[in-house]
PDB file of C-alpha atoms in Angstrom:
ATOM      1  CA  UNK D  25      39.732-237.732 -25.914  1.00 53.00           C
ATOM      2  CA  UNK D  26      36.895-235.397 -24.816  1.00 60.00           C
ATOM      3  CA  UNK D  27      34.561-237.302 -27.269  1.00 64.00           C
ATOM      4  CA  UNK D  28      35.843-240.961 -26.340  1.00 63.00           C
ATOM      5  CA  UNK D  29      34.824-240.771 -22.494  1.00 59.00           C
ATOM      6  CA  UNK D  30      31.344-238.817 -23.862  1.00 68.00           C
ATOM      7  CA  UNK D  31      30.361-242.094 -25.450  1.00 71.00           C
ATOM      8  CA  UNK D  32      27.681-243.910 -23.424  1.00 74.00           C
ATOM      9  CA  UNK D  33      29.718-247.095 -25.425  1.00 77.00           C
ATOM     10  CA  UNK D  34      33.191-246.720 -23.514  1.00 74.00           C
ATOM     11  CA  UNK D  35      31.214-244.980 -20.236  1.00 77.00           C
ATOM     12  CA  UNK D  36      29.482-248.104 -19.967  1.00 80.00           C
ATOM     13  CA  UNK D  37      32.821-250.316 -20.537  1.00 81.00           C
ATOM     14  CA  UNK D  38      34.519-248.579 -17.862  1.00 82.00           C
ATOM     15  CA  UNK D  39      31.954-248.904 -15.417  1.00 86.00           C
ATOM     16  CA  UNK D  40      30.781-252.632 -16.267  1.00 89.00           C
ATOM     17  CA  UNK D  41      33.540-254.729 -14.791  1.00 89.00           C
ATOM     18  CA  UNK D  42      32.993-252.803 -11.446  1.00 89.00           C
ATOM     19  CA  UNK D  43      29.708-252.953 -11.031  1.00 91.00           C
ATOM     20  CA  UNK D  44      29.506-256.575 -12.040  1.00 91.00           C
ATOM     21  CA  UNK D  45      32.063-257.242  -9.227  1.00 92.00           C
ATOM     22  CA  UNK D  46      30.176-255.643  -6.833  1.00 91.00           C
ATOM     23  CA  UNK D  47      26.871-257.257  -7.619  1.00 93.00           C
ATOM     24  CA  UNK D  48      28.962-261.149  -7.286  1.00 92.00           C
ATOM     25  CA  UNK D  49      31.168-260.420  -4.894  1.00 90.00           C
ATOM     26  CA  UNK D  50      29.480-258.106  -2.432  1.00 87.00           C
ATOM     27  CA  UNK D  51      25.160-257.623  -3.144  1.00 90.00           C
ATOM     28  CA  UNK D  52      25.216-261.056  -4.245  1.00 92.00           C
ATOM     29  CA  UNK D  53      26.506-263.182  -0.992  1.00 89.00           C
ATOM     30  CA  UNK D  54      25.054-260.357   1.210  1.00 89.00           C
ATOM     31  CA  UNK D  55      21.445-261.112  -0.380  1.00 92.00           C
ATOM     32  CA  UNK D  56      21.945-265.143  -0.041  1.00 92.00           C
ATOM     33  CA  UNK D  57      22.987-264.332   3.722  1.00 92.00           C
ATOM     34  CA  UNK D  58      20.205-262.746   3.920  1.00 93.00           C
ATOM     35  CA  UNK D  59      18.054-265.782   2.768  1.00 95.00           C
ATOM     36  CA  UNK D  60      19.764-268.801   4.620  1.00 94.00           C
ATOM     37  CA  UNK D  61      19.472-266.409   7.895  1.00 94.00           C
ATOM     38  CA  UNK D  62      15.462-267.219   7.662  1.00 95.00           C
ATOM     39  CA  UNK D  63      15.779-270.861   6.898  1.00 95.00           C
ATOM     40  CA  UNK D  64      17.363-273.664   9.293  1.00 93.00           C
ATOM     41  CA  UNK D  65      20.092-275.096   6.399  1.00 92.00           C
ATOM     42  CA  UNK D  66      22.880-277.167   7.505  1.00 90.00           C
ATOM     43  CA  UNK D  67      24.881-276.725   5.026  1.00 84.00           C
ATOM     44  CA  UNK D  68      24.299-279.951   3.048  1.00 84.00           C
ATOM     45  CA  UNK D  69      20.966-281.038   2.050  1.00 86.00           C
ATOM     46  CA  UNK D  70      17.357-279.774   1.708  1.00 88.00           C
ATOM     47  CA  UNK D  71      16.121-277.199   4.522  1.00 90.00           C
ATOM     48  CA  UNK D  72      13.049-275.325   5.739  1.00 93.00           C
ATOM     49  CA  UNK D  73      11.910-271.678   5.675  1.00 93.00           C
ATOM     50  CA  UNK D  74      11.747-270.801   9.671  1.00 94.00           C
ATOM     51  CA  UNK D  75      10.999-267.148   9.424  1.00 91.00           C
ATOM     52  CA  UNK D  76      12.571-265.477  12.027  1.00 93.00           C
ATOM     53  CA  UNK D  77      12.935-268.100  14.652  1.00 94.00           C
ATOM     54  CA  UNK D  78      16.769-267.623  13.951  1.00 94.00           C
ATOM     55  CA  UNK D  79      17.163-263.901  14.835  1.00 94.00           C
ATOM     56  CA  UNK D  80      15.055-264.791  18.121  1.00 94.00           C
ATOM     57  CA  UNK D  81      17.402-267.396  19.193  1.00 94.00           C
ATOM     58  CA  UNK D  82      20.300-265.607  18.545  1.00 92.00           C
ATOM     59  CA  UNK D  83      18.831-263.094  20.961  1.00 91.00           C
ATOM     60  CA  UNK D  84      18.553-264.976  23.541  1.00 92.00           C
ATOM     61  CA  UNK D  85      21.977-266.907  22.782  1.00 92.00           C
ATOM     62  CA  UNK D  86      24.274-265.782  25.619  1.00 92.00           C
ATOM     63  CA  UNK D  87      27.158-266.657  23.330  1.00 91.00           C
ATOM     64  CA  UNK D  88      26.099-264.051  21.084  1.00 92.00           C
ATOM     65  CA  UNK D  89      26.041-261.505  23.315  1.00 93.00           C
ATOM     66  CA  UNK D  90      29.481-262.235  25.014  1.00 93.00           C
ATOM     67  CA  UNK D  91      31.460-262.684  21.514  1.00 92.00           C
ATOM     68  CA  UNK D  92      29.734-258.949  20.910  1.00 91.00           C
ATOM     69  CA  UNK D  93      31.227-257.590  24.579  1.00 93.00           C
ATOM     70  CA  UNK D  94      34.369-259.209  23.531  1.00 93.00           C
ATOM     71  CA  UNK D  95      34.419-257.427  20.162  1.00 92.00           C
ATOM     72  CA  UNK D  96      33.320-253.759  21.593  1.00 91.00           C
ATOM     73  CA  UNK D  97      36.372-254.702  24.094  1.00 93.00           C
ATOM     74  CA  UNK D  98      39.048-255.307  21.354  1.00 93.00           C
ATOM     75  CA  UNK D  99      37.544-251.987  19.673  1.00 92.00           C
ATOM     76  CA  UNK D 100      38.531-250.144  22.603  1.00 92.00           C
ATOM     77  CA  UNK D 101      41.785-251.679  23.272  1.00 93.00           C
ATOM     78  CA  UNK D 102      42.436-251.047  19.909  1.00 93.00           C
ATOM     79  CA  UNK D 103      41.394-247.320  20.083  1.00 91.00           C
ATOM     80  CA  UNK D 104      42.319-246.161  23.535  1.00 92.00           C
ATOM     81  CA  UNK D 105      46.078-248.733  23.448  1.00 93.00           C
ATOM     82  CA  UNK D 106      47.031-248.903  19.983  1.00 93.00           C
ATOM     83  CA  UNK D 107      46.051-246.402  18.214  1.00 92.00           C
ATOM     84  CA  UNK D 108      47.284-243.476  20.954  1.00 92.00           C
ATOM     85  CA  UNK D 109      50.908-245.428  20.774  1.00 93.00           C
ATOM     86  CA  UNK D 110      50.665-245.644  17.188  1.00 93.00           C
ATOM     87  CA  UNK D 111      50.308-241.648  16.873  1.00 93.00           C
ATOM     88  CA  UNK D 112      53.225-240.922  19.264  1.00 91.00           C
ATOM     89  CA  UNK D 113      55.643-243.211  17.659  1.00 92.00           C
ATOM     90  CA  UNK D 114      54.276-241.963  14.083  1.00 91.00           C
ATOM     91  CA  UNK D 115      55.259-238.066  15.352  1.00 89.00           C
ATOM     92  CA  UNK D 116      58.825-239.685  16.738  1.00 89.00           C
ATOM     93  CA  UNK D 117      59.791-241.125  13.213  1.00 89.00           C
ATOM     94  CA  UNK D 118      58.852-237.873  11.825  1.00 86.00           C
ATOM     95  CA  UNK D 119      61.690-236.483  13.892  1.00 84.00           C
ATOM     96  CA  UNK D 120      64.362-238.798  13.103  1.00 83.00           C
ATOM     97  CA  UNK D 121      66.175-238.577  10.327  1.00 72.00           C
ATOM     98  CA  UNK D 122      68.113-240.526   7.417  1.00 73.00           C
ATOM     99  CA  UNK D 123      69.026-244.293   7.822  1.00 78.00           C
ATOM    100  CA  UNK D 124      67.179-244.771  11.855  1.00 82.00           C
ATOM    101  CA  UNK D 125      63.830-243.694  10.195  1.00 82.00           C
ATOM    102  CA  UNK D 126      63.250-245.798   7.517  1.00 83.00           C
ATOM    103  CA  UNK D 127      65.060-248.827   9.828  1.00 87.00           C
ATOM    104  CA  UNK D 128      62.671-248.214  12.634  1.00 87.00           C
ATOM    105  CA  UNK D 129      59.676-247.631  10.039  1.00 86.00           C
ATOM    106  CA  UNK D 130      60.613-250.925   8.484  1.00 87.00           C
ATOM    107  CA  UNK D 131      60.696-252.631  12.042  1.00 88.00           C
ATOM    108  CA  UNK D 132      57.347-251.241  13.862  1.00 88.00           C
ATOM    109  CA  UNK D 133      55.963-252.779  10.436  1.00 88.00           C
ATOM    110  CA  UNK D 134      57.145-256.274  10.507  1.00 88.00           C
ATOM    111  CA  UNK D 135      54.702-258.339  11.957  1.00 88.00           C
ATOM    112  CA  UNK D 136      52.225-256.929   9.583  1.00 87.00           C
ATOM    113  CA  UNK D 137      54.019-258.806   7.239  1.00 87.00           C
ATOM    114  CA  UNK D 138      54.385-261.924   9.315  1.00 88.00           C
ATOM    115  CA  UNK D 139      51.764-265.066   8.043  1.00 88.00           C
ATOM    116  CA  UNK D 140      48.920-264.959  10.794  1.00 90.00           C
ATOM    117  CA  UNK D 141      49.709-269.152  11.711  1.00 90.00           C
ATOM    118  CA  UNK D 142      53.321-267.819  12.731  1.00 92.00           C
ATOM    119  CA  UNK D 143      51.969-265.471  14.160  1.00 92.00           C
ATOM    120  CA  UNK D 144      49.721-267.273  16.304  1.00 92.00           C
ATOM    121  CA  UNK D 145      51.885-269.950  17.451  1.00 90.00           C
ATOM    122  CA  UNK D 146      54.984-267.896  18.065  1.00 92.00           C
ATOM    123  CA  UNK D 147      52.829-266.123  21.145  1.00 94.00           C
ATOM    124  CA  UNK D 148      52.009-269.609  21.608  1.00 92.00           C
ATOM    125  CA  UNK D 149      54.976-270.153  22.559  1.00 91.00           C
ATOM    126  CA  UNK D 150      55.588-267.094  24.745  1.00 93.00           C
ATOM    127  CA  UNK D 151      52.394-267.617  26.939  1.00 93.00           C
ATOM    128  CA  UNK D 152      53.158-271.141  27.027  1.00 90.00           C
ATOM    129  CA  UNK D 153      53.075-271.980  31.079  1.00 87.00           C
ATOM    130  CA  UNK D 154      56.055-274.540  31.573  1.00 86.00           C
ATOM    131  CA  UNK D 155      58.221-273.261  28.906  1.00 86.00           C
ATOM    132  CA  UNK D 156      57.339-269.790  27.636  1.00 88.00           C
ATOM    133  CA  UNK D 157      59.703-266.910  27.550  1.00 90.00           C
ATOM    134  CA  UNK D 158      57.299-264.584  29.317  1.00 91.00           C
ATOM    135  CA  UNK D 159      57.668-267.402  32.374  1.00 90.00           C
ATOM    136  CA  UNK D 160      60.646-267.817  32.101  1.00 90.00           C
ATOM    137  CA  UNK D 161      61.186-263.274  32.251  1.00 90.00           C
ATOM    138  CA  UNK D 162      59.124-262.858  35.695  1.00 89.00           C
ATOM    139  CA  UNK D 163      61.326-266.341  36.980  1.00 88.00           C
ATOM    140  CA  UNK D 164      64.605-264.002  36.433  1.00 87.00           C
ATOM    141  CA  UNK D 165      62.852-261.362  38.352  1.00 86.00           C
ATOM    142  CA  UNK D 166      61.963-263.543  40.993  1.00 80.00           C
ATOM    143  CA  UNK D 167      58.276-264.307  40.103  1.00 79.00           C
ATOM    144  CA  UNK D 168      56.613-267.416  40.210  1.00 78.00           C
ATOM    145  CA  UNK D 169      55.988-267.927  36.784  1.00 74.00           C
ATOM    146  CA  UNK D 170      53.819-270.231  36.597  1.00 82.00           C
ATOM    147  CA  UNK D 171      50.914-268.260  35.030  1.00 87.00           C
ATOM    148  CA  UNK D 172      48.927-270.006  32.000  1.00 90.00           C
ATOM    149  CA  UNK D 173      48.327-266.569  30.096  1.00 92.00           C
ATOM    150  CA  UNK D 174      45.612-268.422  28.024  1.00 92.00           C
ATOM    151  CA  UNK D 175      43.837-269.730  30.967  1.00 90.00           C
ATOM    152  CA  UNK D 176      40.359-268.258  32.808  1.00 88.00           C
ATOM    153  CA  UNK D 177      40.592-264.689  33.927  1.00 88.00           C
ATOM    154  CA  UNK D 178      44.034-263.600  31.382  1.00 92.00           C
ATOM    155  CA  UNK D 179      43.075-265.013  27.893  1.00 93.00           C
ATOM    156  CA  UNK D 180      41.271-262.254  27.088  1.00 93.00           C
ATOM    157  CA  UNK D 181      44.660-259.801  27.998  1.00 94.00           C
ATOM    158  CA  UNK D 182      46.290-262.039  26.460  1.00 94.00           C
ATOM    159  CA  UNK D 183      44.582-262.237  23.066  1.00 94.00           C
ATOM    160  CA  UNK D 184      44.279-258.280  22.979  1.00 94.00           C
ATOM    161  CA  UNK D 185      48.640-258.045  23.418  1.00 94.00           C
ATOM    162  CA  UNK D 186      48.706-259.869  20.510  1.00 94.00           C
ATOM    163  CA  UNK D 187      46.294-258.190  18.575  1.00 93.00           C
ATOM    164  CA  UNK D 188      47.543-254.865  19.633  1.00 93.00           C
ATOM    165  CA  UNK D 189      51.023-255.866  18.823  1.00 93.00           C
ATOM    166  CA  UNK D 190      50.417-257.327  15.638  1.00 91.00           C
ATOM    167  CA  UNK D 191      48.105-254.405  14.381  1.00 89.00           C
ATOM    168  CA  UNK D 192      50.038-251.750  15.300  1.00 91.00           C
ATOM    169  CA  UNK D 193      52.083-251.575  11.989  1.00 90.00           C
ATOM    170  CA  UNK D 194      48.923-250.400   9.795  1.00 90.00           C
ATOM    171  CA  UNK D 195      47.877-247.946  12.310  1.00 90.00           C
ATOM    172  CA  UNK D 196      51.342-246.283  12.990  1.00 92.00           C
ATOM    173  CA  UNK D 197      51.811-246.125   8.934  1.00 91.00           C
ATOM    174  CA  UNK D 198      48.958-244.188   8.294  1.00 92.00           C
ATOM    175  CA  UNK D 199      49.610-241.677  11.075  1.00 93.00           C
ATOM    176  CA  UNK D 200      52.890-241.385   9.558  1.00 92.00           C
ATOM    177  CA  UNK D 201      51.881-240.682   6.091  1.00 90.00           C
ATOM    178  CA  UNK D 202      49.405-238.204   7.652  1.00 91.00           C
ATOM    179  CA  UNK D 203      51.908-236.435   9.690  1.00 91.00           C
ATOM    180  CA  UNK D 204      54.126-236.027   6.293  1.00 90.00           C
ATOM    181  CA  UNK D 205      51.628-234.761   4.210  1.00 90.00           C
ATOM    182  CA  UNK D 206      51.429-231.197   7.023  1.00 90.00           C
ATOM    183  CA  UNK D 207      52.742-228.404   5.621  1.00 89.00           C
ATOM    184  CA  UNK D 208      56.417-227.989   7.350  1.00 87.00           C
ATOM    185  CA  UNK D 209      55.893-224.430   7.300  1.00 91.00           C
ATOM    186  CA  UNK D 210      53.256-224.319   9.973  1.00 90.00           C
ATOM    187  CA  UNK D 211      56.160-226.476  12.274  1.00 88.00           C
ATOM    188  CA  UNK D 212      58.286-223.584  11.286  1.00 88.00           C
ATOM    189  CA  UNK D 213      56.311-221.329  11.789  1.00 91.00           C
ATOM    190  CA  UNK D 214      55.304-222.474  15.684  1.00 89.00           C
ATOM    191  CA  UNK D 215      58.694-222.685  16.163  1.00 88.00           C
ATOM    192  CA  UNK D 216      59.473-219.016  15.711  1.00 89.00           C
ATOM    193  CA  UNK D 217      56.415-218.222  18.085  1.00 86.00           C
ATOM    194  CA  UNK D 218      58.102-219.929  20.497  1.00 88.00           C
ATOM    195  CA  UNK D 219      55.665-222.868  20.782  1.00 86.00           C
ATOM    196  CA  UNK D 220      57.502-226.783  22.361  1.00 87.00           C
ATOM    197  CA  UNK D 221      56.932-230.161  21.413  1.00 85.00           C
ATOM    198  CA  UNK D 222      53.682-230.201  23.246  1.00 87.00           C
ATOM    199  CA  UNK D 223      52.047-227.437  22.074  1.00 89.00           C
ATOM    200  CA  UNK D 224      53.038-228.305  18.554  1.00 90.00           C
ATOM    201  CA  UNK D 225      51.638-231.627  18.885  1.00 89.00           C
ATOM    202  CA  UNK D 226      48.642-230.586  20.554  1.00 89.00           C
ATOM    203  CA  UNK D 227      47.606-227.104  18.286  1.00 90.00           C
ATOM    204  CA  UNK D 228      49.000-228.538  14.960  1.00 90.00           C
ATOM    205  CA  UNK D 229      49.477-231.806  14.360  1.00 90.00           C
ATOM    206  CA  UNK D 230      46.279-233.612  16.261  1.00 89.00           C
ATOM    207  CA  UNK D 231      43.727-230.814  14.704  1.00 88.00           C
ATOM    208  CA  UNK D 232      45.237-231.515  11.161  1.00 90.00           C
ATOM    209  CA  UNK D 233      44.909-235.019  11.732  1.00 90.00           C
ATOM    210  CA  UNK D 234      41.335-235.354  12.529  1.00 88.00           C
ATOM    211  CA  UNK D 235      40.759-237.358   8.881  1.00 87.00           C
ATOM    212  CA  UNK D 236      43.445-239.765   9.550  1.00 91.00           C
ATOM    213  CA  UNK D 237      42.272-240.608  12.626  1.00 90.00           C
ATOM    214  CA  UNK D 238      38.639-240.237  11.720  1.00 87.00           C
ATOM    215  CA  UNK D 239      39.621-243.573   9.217  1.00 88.00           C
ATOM    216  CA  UNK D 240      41.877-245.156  11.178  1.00 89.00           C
ATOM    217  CA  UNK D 241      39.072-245.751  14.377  1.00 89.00           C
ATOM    218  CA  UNK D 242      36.826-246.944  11.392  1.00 88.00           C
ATOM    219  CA  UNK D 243      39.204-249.582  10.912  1.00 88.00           C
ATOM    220  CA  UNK D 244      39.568-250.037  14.091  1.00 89.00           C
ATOM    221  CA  UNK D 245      36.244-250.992  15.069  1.00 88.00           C
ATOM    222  CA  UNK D 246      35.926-253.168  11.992  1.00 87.00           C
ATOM    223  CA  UNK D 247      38.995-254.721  12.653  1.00 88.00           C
ATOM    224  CA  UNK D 248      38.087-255.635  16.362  1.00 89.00           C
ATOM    225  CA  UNK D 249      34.188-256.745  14.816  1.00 87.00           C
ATOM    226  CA  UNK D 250      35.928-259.224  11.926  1.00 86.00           C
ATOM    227  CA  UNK D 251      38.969-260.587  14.121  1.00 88.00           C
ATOM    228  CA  UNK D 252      38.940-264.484  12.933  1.00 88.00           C
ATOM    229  CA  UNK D 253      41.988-266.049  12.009  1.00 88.00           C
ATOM    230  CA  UNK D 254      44.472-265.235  14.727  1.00 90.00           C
ATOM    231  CA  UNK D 255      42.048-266.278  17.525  1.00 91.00           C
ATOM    232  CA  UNK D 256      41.062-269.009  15.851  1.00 91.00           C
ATOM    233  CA  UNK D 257      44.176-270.023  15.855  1.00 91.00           C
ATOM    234  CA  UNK D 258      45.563-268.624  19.385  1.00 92.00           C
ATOM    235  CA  UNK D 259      42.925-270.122  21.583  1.00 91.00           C
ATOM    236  CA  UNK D 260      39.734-270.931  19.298  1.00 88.00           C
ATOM    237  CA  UNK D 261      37.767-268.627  21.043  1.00 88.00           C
ATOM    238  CA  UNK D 262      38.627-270.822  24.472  1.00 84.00           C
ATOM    239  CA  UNK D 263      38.925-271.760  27.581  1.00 87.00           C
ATOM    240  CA  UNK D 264      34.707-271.632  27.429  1.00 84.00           C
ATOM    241  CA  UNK D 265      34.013-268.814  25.318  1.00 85.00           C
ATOM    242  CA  UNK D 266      36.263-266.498  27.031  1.00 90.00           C
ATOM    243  CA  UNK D 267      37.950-265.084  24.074  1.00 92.00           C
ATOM    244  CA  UNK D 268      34.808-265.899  21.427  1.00 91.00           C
ATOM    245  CA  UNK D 269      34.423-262.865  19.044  1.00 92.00           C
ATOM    246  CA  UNK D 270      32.124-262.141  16.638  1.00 89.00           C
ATOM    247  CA  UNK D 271      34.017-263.751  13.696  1.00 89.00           C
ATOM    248  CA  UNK D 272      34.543-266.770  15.100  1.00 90.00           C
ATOM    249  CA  UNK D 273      31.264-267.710  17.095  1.00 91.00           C
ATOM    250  CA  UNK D 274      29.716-267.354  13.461  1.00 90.00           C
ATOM    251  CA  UNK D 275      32.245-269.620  11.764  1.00 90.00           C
ATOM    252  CA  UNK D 276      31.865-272.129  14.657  1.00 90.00           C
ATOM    253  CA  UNK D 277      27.991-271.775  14.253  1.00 92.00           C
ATOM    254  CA  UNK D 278      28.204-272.221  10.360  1.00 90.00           C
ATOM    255  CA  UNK D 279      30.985-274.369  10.066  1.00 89.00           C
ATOM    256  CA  UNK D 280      31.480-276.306  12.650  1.00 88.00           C
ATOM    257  CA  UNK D 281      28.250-276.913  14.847  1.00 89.00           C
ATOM    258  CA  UNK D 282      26.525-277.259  10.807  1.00 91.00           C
ATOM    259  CA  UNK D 283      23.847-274.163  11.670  1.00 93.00           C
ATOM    260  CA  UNK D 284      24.862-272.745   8.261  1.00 92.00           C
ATOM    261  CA  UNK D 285      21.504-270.850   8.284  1.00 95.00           C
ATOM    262  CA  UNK D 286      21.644-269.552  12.033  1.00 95.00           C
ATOM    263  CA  UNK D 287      25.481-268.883  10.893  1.00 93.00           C
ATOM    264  CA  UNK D 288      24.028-266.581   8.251  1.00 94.00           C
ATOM    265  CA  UNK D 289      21.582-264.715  10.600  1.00 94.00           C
ATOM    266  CA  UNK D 290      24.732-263.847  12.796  1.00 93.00           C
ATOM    267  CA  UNK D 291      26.154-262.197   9.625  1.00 91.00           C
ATOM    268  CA  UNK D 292      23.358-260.424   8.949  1.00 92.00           C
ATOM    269  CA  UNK D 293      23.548-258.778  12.592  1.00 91.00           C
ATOM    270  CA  UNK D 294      27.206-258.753  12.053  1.00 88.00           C
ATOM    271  CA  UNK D 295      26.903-256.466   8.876  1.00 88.00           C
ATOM    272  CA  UNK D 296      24.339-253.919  10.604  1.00 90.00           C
ATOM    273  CA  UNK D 297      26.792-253.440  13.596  1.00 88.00           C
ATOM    274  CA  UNK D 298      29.187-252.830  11.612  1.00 86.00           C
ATOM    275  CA  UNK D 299      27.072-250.094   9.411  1.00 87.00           C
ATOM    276  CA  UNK D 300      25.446-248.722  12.433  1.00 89.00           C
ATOM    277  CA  UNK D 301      29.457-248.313  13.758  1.00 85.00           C
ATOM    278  CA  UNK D 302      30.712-246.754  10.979  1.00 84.00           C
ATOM    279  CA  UNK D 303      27.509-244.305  10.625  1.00 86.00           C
ATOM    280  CA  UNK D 304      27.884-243.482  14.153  1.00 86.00           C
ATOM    281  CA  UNK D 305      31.319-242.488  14.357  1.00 83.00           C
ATOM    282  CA  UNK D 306      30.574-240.448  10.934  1.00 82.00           C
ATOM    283  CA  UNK D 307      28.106-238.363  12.581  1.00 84.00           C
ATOM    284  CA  UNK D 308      30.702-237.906  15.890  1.00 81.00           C
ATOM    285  CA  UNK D 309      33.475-236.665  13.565  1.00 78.00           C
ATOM    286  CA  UNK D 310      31.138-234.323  11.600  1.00 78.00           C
ATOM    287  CA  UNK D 311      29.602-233.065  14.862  1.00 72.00           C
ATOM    288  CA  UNK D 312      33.366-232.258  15.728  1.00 67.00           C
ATOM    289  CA  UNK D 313      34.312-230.673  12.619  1.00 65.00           C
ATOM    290  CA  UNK D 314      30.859-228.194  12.898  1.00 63.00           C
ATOM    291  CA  UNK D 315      32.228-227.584  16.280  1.00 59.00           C
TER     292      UNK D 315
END
């Protein structure tokens, strides 16, 4: 066996197939992005070189810049709403036991599993102003009700509910798997000292989950940069550009307004934030864990 993976032959066999899918399906449309982001392509036919005139308009392009604050603002949603409800829940499952654990697991991680269209429509349906059940709920209680939830001023709430909601799943799983792989002795152990709920939350099971959490704002803010399909769907980044992210000003750029090469210079920009993101909260966690 020793002398099988010692031969450059099978080393290079093994290695092959994922490097070649990296180069195709990664370097490869990341270089041509690269490319069509200097020249003014439609998509269909021939096209000029334009240097950088792309990267300067998109600058300047005010619908750049808000799909960008609307991205940073799903980031934090997702970090400071999600993600803190996500942990707390995670720590409650660990405390349950038999049957109720695995049912509530299973539940908290349903719409995960939902298709994004249903998705989309079914809060549709709930924001809808003359017939939606969220209407219909503050009618009951003596409201007006009358609220379009994906008008001006509340699409923006609105959107980040649903993204919340339907993200939560993913997040609360891996805080539960990271909560289940601590050591039950140091619970046991607090215990004995005396120590409540709190303090064992606060001195045991944050501290060891620094990691877990360290990935799970990654994803996060990646999340919140590539949001697309349920948007798209939900209110196509309307009413104006109220609820235009990052994602979806670029397809509507590339796809839909025929800018295929300005499309590709957003991409570009769109692949250094999210680089400079993940390098940046790198360097926060390590500066934590020298701390």
């Amino acid at each position: 066996m020793h002398k099988t993976y010692s031969n450059k032959g099978v080393i290079a066999t093994l290695v092959l197939p994922g490097i070649l899918t990296f180069i195709f399906a990664i370097l490869a449309p990341i270089c041509l992005s690269v490319y069509y982001g200097f020249t003014d392509y439609s998509g269909l036919g021939a096209y000029q070189f334009v240097g950088i005139d792309n990267y300067r308009e998109l600058f300047k392009d005010q619908g750049f810049w808000l799909s960008v604050r609307n991205s940073l603002f799903l980031a934090i949603g997702f970090i400071c709403i999600q993600h803190p409800l996500a942990i707390v829940t995670a720590v409650i499952l660990d405390r349950l036991a038999g049957k109720a654990e695995g049912f509530f697991r299973c539940v908290y991680f349903l719409p995960n599993v939902i298709s994004v269209a249903v998705i989309a429509y079914l809060w549709k349906f709930i924001y809808d102003p003359n017939f939606g059940l969220l209407n219909n709920i503050i009618k009951k209680f003596g409201g007006e009700g009358t609220t379009n939830w994906l008008g001006t001023g509340t699409a923006i709430w609105s959107v980040l509910i649903v993204l919340v909601w339907h993200g939560f799943g993913w997040g609360m799983l891996i805080y539960y798997t990271g909560i289940k792989n601590i050591d039950p002795v140091l619970y046991e152990a607090a215990a004995i000292d005396g120590a409540d709920n709190k303090q064992t939350f606060l001195r045991i099971t944050l501290p060891l989950m620094k990691p877990v959490i360290q990935i799970n704002v990654t994803l996060a803010i990646i999340s919140a940069l590539k949001q697309m399909e349920t948007v798209y769907l939900l209110t196509n980044g309307g009413p104006g550009n109220e609820t235009q992210f990052l994602a979806n000003f670029l397809y509507k750029q590339a796809f839909q307004s025929f800018r295929y090469g300005y499309g590709n210079a957003i991409s570009v920009i769109f692949v250094l934030i999210c680089i400079c993101a993940t390098g940046l909260l790198n360097m926060i966690f390590r500066k934590e864990k020298e701390a």
